[in-house]
CSV table of C-alpha atoms and ligand atoms in Angstrom, one decimal:
chain,number,residue,atom,x,y,z
A,1,MET,CA,118.5,119.5,135.5
A,2,ARG,CA,122.9,119.3,136.9
A,3,ASP,CA,123.7,119.0,139.8
A,4,PHE,CA,125.1,121.7,141.5
A,5,VAL,CA,126.8,122.8,144.8
A,6,TYR,CA,124.0,125.1,146.6
A,7,PHE,CA,125.3,128.1,149.1
A,8,GLU,CA,123.3,130.3,151.4
A,9,PRO,CA,125.8,132.9,152.1
A,10,LYS,CA,124.3,135.5,154.8
A,11,THR,CA,126.5,139.1,154.3
A,12,ILE,CA,127.3,140.9,150.8
A,13,SER,CA,131.1,139.7,151.5
A,14,GLU,CA,130.4,136.4,152.0
A,15,ALA,CA,128.5,136.0,148.8
A,16,ALA,CA,131.0,138.7,146.8
A,17,SER,CA,134.1,135.7,148.4
A,18,LEU,CA,132.3,132.8,147.0
A,19,LEU,CA,131.7,134.3,142.9
A,20,ALA,CA,135.1,135.8,143.2
A,21,ARG,CA,136.6,131.9,144.7
A,22,TYR,CA,134.8,129.9,141.4
A,23,LYS,CA,134.6,133.1,138.9
A,24,ASP,CA,132.6,131.1,135.7
A,25,GLU,CA,131.2,128.0,137.2
A,26,ALA,CA,129.0,129.9,140.1
A,27,LYS,CA,126.0,131.4,138.9
A,28,VAL,CA,123.4,133.4,141.8
A,29,ILE,CA,120.2,132.9,142.4
A,30,ALA,CA,117.5,135.3,142.9
A,31,GLY,CA,114.0,134.4,143.1
A,32,GLY,CA,115.2,132.1,140.7
A,33,THR,CA,112.1,132.9,138.0
A,34,ASP,CA,114.8,133.4,135.3
A,35,LEU,CA,117.6,131.5,136.1
A,36,LEU,CA,116.0,128.0,137.0
A,37,VAL,CA,114.3,128.4,133.8
A,38,ASP,CA,117.6,128.3,131.9
A,39,MET,CA,119.0,125.6,134.2
A,40,LYS,CA,116.3,123.2,133.5
A,41,HIS,CA,116.4,123.9,130.1
A,42,ASP,CA,120.7,123.7,130.5
A,43,ARG,CA,121.0,127.0,128.7
A,44,LEU,CA,123.1,127.3,131.8
A,45,GLN,CA,124.9,124.4,134.2
A,46,PRO,CA,126.5,126.2,137.3
A,47,LYS,CA,128.1,123.9,139.3
A,48,TYR,CA,128.1,126.2,142.1
A,49,LEU,CA,124.3,127.9,143.4
A,50,ILE,CA,124.5,130.9,145.4
A,51,ASN,CA,121.7,131.8,146.7
A,52,ILE,CA,121.2,135.5,147.9
A,53,LYS,CA,117.8,135.5,149.1
A,54,ALA,CA,119.2,134.7,152.4
A,55,ILE,CA,120.9,137.7,152.8
A,56,PRO,CA,119.5,139.8,155.6
A,57,GLY,CA,117.9,143.2,155.5
A,58,LEU,CA,118.6,143.3,151.4
A,59,ASP,CA,114.3,144.1,150.5
A,60,TYR,CA,114.1,147.5,151.8
A,61,ILE,CA,112.4,150.1,149.9
A,62,ASN,CA,113.6,153.8,151.0
A,63,PHE,CA,112.8,157.4,150.7
A,64,ASP,CA,114.9,160.4,152.3
A,65,SER,CA,115.6,163.4,150.8
A,66,GLU,CA,118.2,161.9,147.4
A,67,GLY,CA,115.3,160.0,146.5
A,68,LEU,CA,114.5,156.0,146.5
A,69,ARG,CA,116.3,153.3,147.7
A,70,ILE,CA,115.4,149.4,146.3
A,71,GLY,CA,117.4,146.5,147.8
A,72,ALA,CA,117.8,144.5,145.4
A,73,LEU,CA,116.3,141.8,146.7
A,74,ALA,CA,112.9,143.6,146.9
A,75,THR,CA,110.1,141.6,144.4
A,76,ILE,CA,108.3,142.5,142.3
A,77,ARG,CA,104.9,141.9,144.4
A,78,ALA,CA,106.7,144.4,147.3
A,79,LEU,CA,107.5,147.5,144.5
A,80,GLU,CA,103.9,146.9,143.2
A,81,LYS,CA,102.3,146.7,146.9
A,82,SER,CA,104.4,149.9,148.3
A,83,ALA,CA,101.8,152.1,149.3
A,84,GLU,CA,104.5,154.9,149.5
A,85,LEU,CA,106.1,153.5,146.2
A,86,GLN,CA,102.8,153.5,144.3
A,87,GLN,CA,102.0,157.7,145.5
A,88,LYS,CA,105.5,158.9,144.7
A,89,TYR,CA,106.9,156.4,141.9
A,90,PRO,CA,103.6,155.5,140.8
A,91,ILE,CA,105.3,154.7,137.2
A,92,ILE,CA,107.5,152.0,139.4
A,93,SER,CA,104.5,150.2,140.9
A,94,GLN,CA,102.5,149.8,137.8
A,95,THR,CA,105.1,148.5,135.9
A,96,ALA,CA,105.3,146.2,138.6
A,97,HIS,CA,102.0,145.5,138.7
A,98,HIS,CA,101.7,144.1,134.9
A,99,PHE,CA,104.7,142.1,135.5
A,100,GLY,CA,104.1,137.8,134.9
A,101,SER,CA,102.1,136.2,137.5
A,102,ILE,CA,101.5,137.2,141.3
A,103,ALA,CA,103.1,134.0,142.0
A,104,ILE,CA,106.4,134.9,139.9
A,105,ARG,CA,106.0,138.6,141.2
A,106,ASN,CA,106.2,137.1,144.6
A,107,VAL,CA,109.8,135.9,144.3
A,108,ALA,CA,110.8,137.3,141.4
A,109,THR,CA,113.4,140.2,142.6
A,110,ILE,CA,114.3,143.5,140.6
A,111,GLY,CA,117.8,142.9,141.2
A,112,GLY,CA,117.3,139.5,139.3
A,113,ASN,CA,115.3,141.3,136.7
A,114,LEU,CA,118.5,143.4,135.8
A,115,CYS,CA,120.7,141.4,135.7
A,116,HIS,CA,119.4,139.0,133.2
A,117,ALA,CA,119.6,141.9,130.8
A,118,VAL,CA,117.1,140.6,128.7
A,119,PRO,CA,115.9,143.1,126.5
A,120,SER,CA,112.8,143.1,127.6
A,121,ALA,CA,113.5,143.2,131.5
A,122,ASP,CA,109.9,145.3,132.5
A,123,THR,CA,111.5,147.1,135.2
A,124,ALA,CA,114.4,149.0,133.1
A,125,PRO,CA,113.0,151.2,130.9
A,126,GLY,CA,111.4,153.5,133.9
A,127,LEU,CA,114.1,153.1,135.8
A,128,ILE,CA,116.0,154.8,133.4
A,129,GLY,CA,113.2,157.4,132.3
A,130,LEU,CA,113.8,158.2,136.0
A,131,SER,CA,117.5,158.2,136.1
A,132,ALA,CA,118.5,155.7,138.7
A,133,SER,CA,121.7,153.6,139.1
A,134,ALA,CA,123.0,150.6,140.3
A,135,ARG,CA,124.9,150.5,143.7
A,136,ILE,CA,127.6,147.8,142.8
A,137,MET,CA,129.5,145.8,145.6
A,138,GLY,CA,132.3,143.0,144.8
A,139,ASN,CA,135.5,142.1,147.1
A,140,ASP,CA,137.0,145.4,146.1
A,141,GLY,CA,134.6,147.4,147.3
A,142,ASP,CA,131.4,149.7,145.5
A,143,ARG,CA,131.1,151.6,142.2
A,144,VAL,CA,127.7,153.6,141.6
A,145,VAL,CA,126.8,152.8,137.5
A,146,PRO,CA,123.9,154.8,135.8
A,147,LEU,CA,121.1,152.3,135.2
A,148,ASP,CA,122.3,154.1,130.8
A,149,TYR,CA,124.9,152.4,131.4
A,150,PHE,CA,124.6,148.8,132.4
A,151,PHE,CA,124.0,146.8,130.4
A,152,THR,CA,126.3,146.1,127.3
A,153,GLY,CA,124.5,143.5,125.4
A,154,SER,CA,121.8,141.1,125.6
A,155,GLY,CA,122.3,139.1,129.0
A,156,LYS,CA,125.3,141.5,129.7
A,157,THR,CA,126.0,143.9,132.1
A,158,VAL,CA,129.0,145.8,133.5
A,159,LEU,CA,129.6,143.1,136.5
A,160,LYS,CA,132.4,141.7,136.6
A,161,THR,CA,133.3,138.6,138.1
A,162,GLY,CA,133.1,139.1,141.9
A,163,GLU,CA,130.9,141.3,142.2
A,164,LEU,CA,126.7,142.0,142.6
A,165,LEU,CA,124.4,144.5,142.4
A,166,VAL,CA,122.8,145.4,146.0
A,167,GLU,CA,120.9,148.4,145.1
A,168,ILE,CA,119.0,150.6,143.2
A,169,GLN,CA,119.2,154.8,143.8
A,170,VAL,CA,116.7,156.4,142.1
A,171,PRO,CA,117.1,160.7,142.2
A,172,PRO,CA,113.8,162.7,144.2
A,173,MET,CA,110.6,163.7,140.8
A,174,PRO,CA,111.3,166.7,140.2
A,175,ALA,CA,108.4,168.9,140.4
A,176,ASN,CA,105.5,168.9,138.0
A,177,THR,CA,107.3,165.5,136.6
A,178,ARG,CA,105.2,162.3,135.5
A,179,GLY,CA,106.0,159.3,134.0
A,180,VAL,CA,104.4,156.0,132.7
A,181,TYR,CA,105.5,152.9,131.3
A,182,LEU,CA,103.7,151.4,129.1
A,183,LYS,CA,104.2,147.6,127.6
A,184,TYR,CA,102.8,146.2,124.5
A,185,ALA,CA,102.0,143.4,124.8
A,186,ILE,CA,99.8,140.6,122.6
A,187,ARG,CA,97.9,138.6,124.8
A,188,SER,CA,97.8,140.3,128.4
A,189,LYS,CA,100.2,143.3,130.1
A,190,SER,CA,101.5,140.3,131.6
A,191,ASP,CA,103.2,138.8,129.5
A,192,LEU,CA,106.6,139.9,127.7
A,193,PRO,CA,106.2,142.8,125.9
A,194,VAL,CA,106.3,143.0,122.6
A,195,VAL,CA,107.9,146.3,122.9
A,196,GLY,CA,108.2,148.8,125.9
A,197,VAL,CA,108.2,152.5,126.4
A,198,ALA,CA,108.9,154.5,129.2
A,199,VAL,CA,108.6,158.6,129.7
A,200,VAL,CA,109.7,160.9,132.3
A,201,ALA,CA,108.9,164.2,131.7
A,202,THR,CA,108.9,167.2,133.5
A,203,MET,CA,106.5,170.4,132.7
A,204,GLU,CA,106.6,174.1,133.2
A,205,PRO,CA,102.9,174.2,134.4
A,206,LYS,CA,102.4,177.6,133.1
A,207,GLN,CA,103.7,177.5,129.3
A,208,GLY,CA,103.3,174.1,128.3
A,209,LEU,CA,106.6,174.0,127.8
A,210,CYS,CA,108.6,171.0,128.2
A,211,ARG,CA,111.5,171.3,130.5
A,212,ASP,CA,113.1,167.9,130.5
A,213,ILE,CA,112.0,165.1,129.4
A,214,LYS,CA,113.8,160.9,129.4
A,215,ILE,CA,112.3,158.2,126.8
A,216,ALA,CA,113.5,154.5,127.4
A,217,LEU,CA,112.8,151.9,125.0
A,218,GLY,CA,113.0,148.2,125.6
A,219,ASN,CA,113.4,145.5,123.9
A,220,VAL,CA,113.7,146.8,120.4
A,221,ALA,CA,117.8,146.6,120.3
A,222,PRO,CA,119.8,144.2,122.4
A,223,THR,CA,120.0,146.4,125.8
A,224,PRO,CA,117.2,148.7,126.5
A,225,ILE,CA,117.6,152.0,124.9
A,226,ARG,CA,117.1,155.9,124.9
A,227,ALA,CA,116.1,157.6,122.4
A,228,CYS,CA,118.0,160.7,122.6
A,229,PHE,CA,117.1,162.3,119.3
A,230,ALA,CA,113.5,161.6,119.7
A,231,GLU,CA,114.1,163.9,123.7
A,232,GLU,CA,115.6,166.6,121.9
A,233,VAL,CA,112.5,166.2,119.6
A,234,ILE,CA,110.6,168.3,121.9
A,235,ARG,CA,112.7,168.6,125.4
A,236,GLY,CA,112.3,172.8,126.1
A,237,GLN,CA,110.2,173.2,123.2
A,238,GLN,CA,106.1,174.2,123.6
A,239,VAL,CA,103.9,170.7,123.5
A,240,THR,CA,102.4,170.7,120.8
A,241,PRO,CA,100.2,167.1,118.6
A,242,ALA,CA,102.5,167.6,116.1
A,243,LEU,CA,105.5,168.0,117.4
A,244,ILE,CA,104.7,164.7,119.4
A,245,GLU,CA,104.3,163.0,116.5
A,246,LYS,CA,107.6,163.9,115.3
A,247,CYS,CA,109.1,162.8,118.2
A,248,ALA,CA,106.9,159.6,118.4
A,249,GLN,CA,108.4,158.8,114.8
A,250,ALA,CA,111.8,159.7,116.1
A,251,ALA,CA,111.6,156.9,118.9
A,252,ALA,CA,110.4,155.1,116.1
A,253,ASP,CA,113.9,155.4,114.1
A,254,GLU,CA,116.1,155.3,116.6
A,255,ALA,CA,114.5,151.4,118.1
A,256,HIS,CA,116.9,149.3,115.7
A,257,PRO,CA,114.9,145.8,116.2
A,258,ARG,CA,117.3,142.1,115.6
A,259,PRO,CA,114.5,140.4,112.8
A,260,GLY,CA,113.8,136.5,113.5
A,261,SER,CA,112.3,137.7,116.9
A,262,ILE,CA,109.8,135.1,118.7
A,263,ARG,CA,107.4,137.9,119.2
A,264,ALA,CA,107.1,140.4,116.1
A,265,SER,CA,109.1,141.4,113.2
A,266,PRO,CA,111.5,144.2,113.3
A,267,GLU,CA,109.0,146.8,111.1
A,268,TYR,CA,105.5,146.0,113.7
A,269,LYS,CA,108.3,146.6,117.0
A,270,LYS,CA,109.4,149.8,115.2
A,271,ALA,CA,106.0,150.7,114.6
A,272,MET,CA,104.6,149.5,117.9
A,273,VAL,CA,107.3,152.7,119.8
A,274,LYS,CA,106.2,154.7,117.6
A,275,VAL,CA,102.0,154.4,118.4
A,276,PHE,CA,103.1,153.3,122.2
A,277,THR,CA,106.5,156.9,122.6
A,278,ARG,CA,102.8,158.7,120.8
A,279,LYS,CA,100.4,157.5,123.6
A,280,ALA,CA,102.6,157.4,126.7
A,281,LEU,CA,103.8,161.1,125.4
A,282,GLU,CA,100.2,162.5,125.3
A,283,GLU,CA,99.2,160.6,128.7
A,284,VAL,CA,102.4,162.3,130.7
A,285,LEU,CA,102.5,165.5,128.5
A,286,ALA,CA,98.4,166.4,128.9
B,1,MET,CA,125.7,126.8,156.3
B,2,ARG,CA,127.7,124.6,155.2
B,3,PRO,CA,128.0,124.3,151.6
B,4,VAL,CA,125.8,121.5,150.1
B,5,LYS,CA,126.9,118.9,147.3
B,6,ASP,CA,124.6,115.6,147.4
B,7,LYS,CA,121.6,114.8,149.2
B,8,GLN,CA,121.4,115.8,153.0
B,9,PHE,CA,117.9,116.1,154.8
B,10,ILE,CA,116.3,118.8,155.3
B,11,HIS,CA,113.4,119.6,157.9
B,12,LEU,CA,110.0,120.9,155.4
B,13,THR,CA,106.7,121.8,157.2
B,14,VAL,CA,104.1,120.8,155.0
B,15,ASN,CA,101.0,121.3,155.7
B,16,GLY,CA,101.2,121.2,159.5
B,17,GLU,CA,103.1,118.2,159.8
B,18,THR,CA,107.2,118.1,160.1
B,19,TYR,CA,108.7,116.3,157.6
B,20,ASP,CA,113.1,115.1,157.7
B,21,VAL,CA,113.7,114.7,153.6
B,22,PRO,CA,116.6,113.7,152.3
B,23,VAL,CA,117.1,116.2,149.1
B,24,LYS,CA,119.8,117.1,146.5
B,25,PRO,CA,120.5,120.5,145.3
B,26,LYS,CA,118.7,120.5,143.0
B,27,ASP,CA,115.4,118.6,143.9
B,28,THR,CA,112.7,121.7,143.1
B,29,LEU,CA,109.6,121.9,145.5
B,30,LEU,CA,107.0,120.2,142.7
B,31,ASP,CA,110.2,117.2,142.8
B,32,ILE,CA,110.1,116.6,146.7
B,33,LEU,CA,106.2,117.3,147.3
B,34,ARG,CA,105.1,114.6,144.6
B,35,ASP,CA,107.6,112.5,144.7
B,36,LYS,CA,109.2,111.6,148.5
B,37,LEU,CA,106.0,113.4,150.2
B,38,GLY,CA,103.3,111.0,147.5
B,39,LEU,CA,101.4,114.6,147.4
B,40,THR,CA,100.7,114.4,144.2
B,41,GLY,CA,97.6,117.5,144.5
B,42,THR,CA,100.0,119.2,143.2
B,43,LYS,CA,100.3,119.0,139.3
B,44,GLU,CA,103.7,119.5,137.1
B,45,GLY,CA,102.1,121.4,133.7
B,46,CYS,CA,105.2,123.9,132.4
B,47,ASP,CA,108.0,123.4,134.4
B,48,THR,CA,108.6,126.5,133.4
B,49,GLY,CA,106.5,128.9,135.3
B,50,LYS,CA,104.4,130.1,132.8
B,51,CYS,CA,101.3,127.7,133.8
B,52,GLY,CA,100.4,127.8,137.7
B,53,ALA,CA,99.4,124.0,137.5
B,54,CYS,CA,102.6,123.9,140.3
B,55,THR,CA,101.1,126.4,142.8
B,56,VAL,CA,101.2,125.9,146.6
B,57,LEU,CA,101.8,128.6,149.2
B,58,VAL,CA,104.7,129.3,151.2
B,59,ASP,CA,104.6,131.3,153.9
B,60,GLY,CA,100.8,132.2,152.9
B,61,GLN,CA,102.1,133.6,149.4
B,62,ALA,CA,101.7,131.4,146.4
B,63,VAL,CA,104.6,130.4,144.4
B,64,ARG,CA,105.7,127.7,141.5
B,65,SER,CA,107.1,125.1,143.7
B,66,CYS,CA,108.5,123.9,139.8
B,67,LEU,CA,110.4,127.7,140.0
B,68,THR,CA,111.6,126.5,143.7
B,69,LEU,CA,114.5,124.5,144.9
B,70,ALA,CA,113.6,122.6,147.8
B,71,ILE,CA,116.7,123.1,150.0
B,72,SER,CA,115.7,126.6,149.6
B,73,VAL,CA,111.9,126.6,151.7
B,74,ARG,CA,113.9,124.9,154.0
B,75,GLY,CA,111.4,125.5,158.1
B,76,ARG,CA,108.9,126.9,156.4
B,77,ILE,CA,105.6,126.9,155.8
B,78,ILE,CA,104.2,125.0,153.1
B,79,THR,CA,100.4,124.3,151.5
B,80,THR,CA,99.4,122.8,149.4
B,81,ILE,CA,95.5,121.1,147.7
B,82,GLU,CA,95.5,118.6,150.4
B,83,GLY,CA,96.4,121.1,153.1
B,84,LEU,CA,93.0,122.7,152.5
B,85,VAL,CA,90.6,120.0,154.0
B,86,GLU,CA,89.8,120.9,157.6
B,87,ASP,CA,87.9,118.2,160.1
B,88,LYS,CA,87.2,116.0,157.5
B,89,GLU,CA,85.7,119.4,155.5
B,90,LEU,CA,86.6,121.2,152.9
B,91,HIS,CA,87.6,124.1,151.8
B,92,PRO,CA,85.1,127.3,150.4
B,93,LEU,CA,86.6,127.2,147.6
B,94,GLN,CA,87.3,123.7,146.6
B,95,GLN,CA,83.2,122.9,147.8
B,96,ALA,CA,82.6,126.2,145.7
B,97,PHE,CA,84.4,124.6,142.6
B,98,ILE,CA,82.7,121.5,142.7
B,99,GLU,CA,79.1,123.5,142.8
B,100,HIS,CA,79.5,125.1,139.8
B,101,GLY,CA,81.6,122.7,137.7
B,102,ALA,CA,84.3,124.4,137.5
B,103,LEU,CA,86.8,122.5,136.6
B,104,GLN,CA,86.6,120.2,133.2
B,105,CYS,CA,89.7,118.1,133.5
B,106,GLY,CA,90.5,118.7,136.9
B,107,TYR,CA,93.8,119.6,136.1
B,108,CYS,CA,94.9,123.5,136.7
B,109,THR,CA,92.2,123.0,139.6
B,110,PRO,CA,94.4,122.7,142.4
B,111,GLY,CA,97.0,125.7,141.2
B,112,MET,CA,94.1,127.5,140.8
B,113,ILE,CA,92.6,126.7,144.0
B,114,MET,CA,95.8,128.0,145.8
B,115,THR,CA,96.2,130.7,144.1
B,116,ALA,CA,92.9,132.1,144.8
B,117,ARG,CA,93.1,131.1,148.3
B,118,ALA,CA,95.7,133.7,149.0
B,119,PHE,CA,94.1,136.1,147.0
B,120,LEU,CA,90.7,136.0,148.6
B,121,ASP,CA,93.0,136.0,152.0
B,122,GLU,CA,94.7,139.0,150.6
B,123,ASN,CA,91.4,140.9,148.6
B,124,PRO,CA,89.0,139.4,151.1
B,125,THR,CA,86.0,141.0,148.4
B,126,PRO,CA,87.8,141.1,145.0
B,127,THR,CA,85.2,142.5,142.3
B,128,GLU,CA,85.5,140.0,138.6
B,129,GLU,CA,88.3,141.9,137.4
B,130,GLU,CA,89.8,141.8,140.2
B,131,ILE,CA,89.8,137.7,140.3
B,132,LYS,CA,90.6,137.5,136.6
B,133,GLU,CA,93.8,139.8,136.9
B,134,ALA,CA,94.8,137.0,139.5
B,135,ILE,CA,94.3,134.1,137.9
B,136,SER,CA,96.1,135.6,134.9
B,137,GLY,CA,99.2,133.2,135.4
B,138,ASN,CA,97.2,129.9,136.2
B,139,ILE,CA,96.0,128.2,132.2
B,140,CYS,CA,93.1,126.0,132.0
B,141,ARG,CA,93.1,124.8,129.1
B,142,CYS,CA,89.6,123.3,128.7
B,143,THR,CA,88.7,127.2,129.0
B,144,GLY,CA,86.4,126.9,131.3
B,145,TYR,CA,87.6,129.8,133.4
B,146,SER,CA,83.9,131.6,133.6
B,147,SER,CA,83.1,128.7,135.7
B,148,ILE,CA,85.9,129.1,138.4
B,149,VAL,CA,85.6,133.4,138.1
B,150,GLU,CA,82.4,132.4,139.4
B,151,ALA,CA,83.5,130.0,142.4
B,152,ILE,CA,85.4,132.2,143.5
B,153,GLN,CA,83.1,134.7,143.7
B,154,ALA,CA,80.9,132.4,145.5
B,155,ALA,CA,83.7,130.7,147.6
B,156,ALA,CA,84.7,135.0,148.9
B,157,LYS,CA,81.2,135.5,149.6
B,158,GLN,CA,80.6,132.0,151.8
B,159,ILE,CA,84.2,132.9,153.1
B,160,ALA,CA,82.8,136.0,154.1
B,161,ASN,CA,79.1,134.5,156.1
B,162,GLU,CA,81.3,131.8,157.8
B,163,ALA,CA,83.4,134.7,159.5
B,164,HIS,CA,80.1,136.6,160.7
B,165,SER,CA,78.6,133.6,161.9
C,1,FAD,C1,105.8,132.9,133.8
C,1,FAD,C2,107.3,134.0,133.8
C,1,FAD,C3,106.6,135.4,133.5
C,1,FAD,C4,107.7,136.6,133.9
C,1,FAD,N1,107.4,138.0,133.6
C,1,FAD,C5,107.6,138.6,134.2
C,1,FAD,C6,107.8,139.7,132.9
C,1,FAD,O1,106.4,140.4,132.6
C,1,FAD,N2,108.1,141.3,132.9
C,1,FAD,C7,109.9,140.9,132.9
C,1,FAD,O2,110.5,142.3,133.2
C,1,FAD,N3,110.1,139.4,133.8
C,1,FAD,C8,109.0,138.4,134.3
C,1,FAD,N4,109.4,137.6,134.1
C,1,FAD,C9,111.2,137.3,134.4
C,1,FAD,C10,112.0,137.2,135.9
C,1,FAD,O3,110.8,137.0,136.1
C,1,FAD,C11,112.3,138.6,135.9
C,1,FAD,O4,113.4,139.2,134.8
C,1,FAD,C12,112.3,138.4,137.7
C,1,FAD,O5,112.5,139.6,138.3
C,1,FAD,C13,114.0,137.7,137.9
C,1,FAD,O6,113.9,137.9,139.7
C,1,FAD,P1,114.9,136.9,140.3
C,1,FAD,O7,114.5,137.0,141.3
C,1,FAD,O8,114.2,135.2,140.2
C,1,FAD,O9,116.2,136.6,139.1
C,1,FAD,P2,117.0,134.9,138.4
C,1,FAD,O10,116.2,134.3,138.5
C,1,FAD,O11,116.7,134.7,140.6
C,1,FAD,O12,118.1,135.6,138.4
C,1,FAD,C14,118.4,135.9,137.4
C,1,FAD,C15,119.7,136.7,137.1
C,1,FAD,O13,120.3,138.0,137.5
C,1,FAD,C16,121.0,137.0,138.2
C,1,FAD,N5,121.2,137.7,139.7
C,1,FAD,C17,120.0,138.5,140.5
C,1,FAD,N6,119.9,138.6,141.2
C,1,FAD,C18,121.7,139.3,141.5
C,1,FAD,C19,122.8,140.2,142.3
C,1,FAD,N7,121.4,141.3,143.5
C,1,FAD,N8,123.6,140.5,142.2
C,1,FAD,C20,124.1,140.0,140.5
C,1,FAD,N9,123.6,139.7,139.7
C,1,FAD,C21,122.6,138.8,139.7
C,1,FAD,C22,121.7,135.6,138.6
C,1,FAD,O14,122.7,134.8,138.1
C,1,FAD,C23,120.9,135.7,137.4
C,1,FAD,O15,122.1,135.8,136.1
C,1,FAD,C24,108.6,136.3,134.1
C,1,FAD,C25,109.1,134.8,134.4
C,1,FAD,C26,108.3,133.8,134.1
C,1,FAD,C27,109.0,132.1,134.0
């Protein structure tokens, strides 16, 4: 690892100023579980490292009438362990439970997972399914971007120089809504996913009608993606096994994995998207 | 805190002792423990967070010392495998690992025990499944997992007995 100059700002604006000053030569570090690996392999060689972990009060998990707010520094472990989250947004705490190992979850942050922006990032599909947004802050003020538009390419986000992700905002779950994130990994659920599938669906309780649905896929494109055509297959429809099958196929058709991935061939990933979309639909539409 | 460019002395509290150590910003906690403090119980394995051999406790929580900048844990309470011995007595986990032969080459053992230590603090009466899940990030290349799981179960019982007596 190369030498760097180390900063420990105590406020968001201090951190944003440092980022604005040093631009491309600076990197933010939160838990460091992605960044330090990249630096050890010399894939990244920042001259200035800005540790935001010491900024107080940015690791909250708060609930109010507008839903849920998660501070960017909340750890994956905190998301896994929060009793209120387990009850109100089980899809998030379950995703956190099957993420790396305890020692990784203890320090890895949700902000780091999203900002690292690899297509396999486990927290992304579920949050996209929940219609979450990212609150971004820089010296020119703040803005809120739906997570659907947050990722712009592999390792790329809408964050501009000098900006930080500060909060994830999640609207309340409507009544009769359930969500699940299924991660297909080779050895255990703690590995990075071959594919990840999140389904969040709202049912009309009596008629077995699917009122609304969101399907998001991980690791099958340069960014996490919505499977919009698959959603259309089932939205507003009476749910039947045949429709579930059609929806799962549509999701597989929307996946466009790149060839040459170390974890699986594009054909295999597509086949797994179908399998896991079907499973996820069966779980939430039951 | 002013920017840190070169070596700077920081306070680190390790196993109850406070050290003043010179660190560079890029030094990991693992580097400092082994090379500056001579605490070589903590092992370097993959050096990228996957294998668990370098696991230590920071404020009671298991972390990967290879992915922790030493400078970022100034003033925190750090515990390594050497710190588990109290009054020259091995910790029940250490004793149980010996009694169950829960080690072959021994390289993964300190990380396993530190992971188990933090885990048992949180969940003193775990099931076998929960133990397996807790140590899933600690790799034993000798593959002696079943005796490791047995040792952790035995230590949990021992700790519970000690608490009651
Ligand atoms: C052994 C191991 C297992 C893992 N398992 C999983 C897994 O199962 N699933 C999974 O998805 N990931 C996994 N990861 C990857 C990693 O742990 C996660 O992506 C983690 O959430 C990253 O968070 P961090 O706080 O450590 O980020 P860091 O490494 O500190 O930062 C990551 C990137 O985000 C930027 N950044 C961080 N916070 C902000 C912010 N608030 N604003 C702007 N930029 C920011 C940094 O500059 C950097 O580019 C694993 C990693 C390891 C080493």
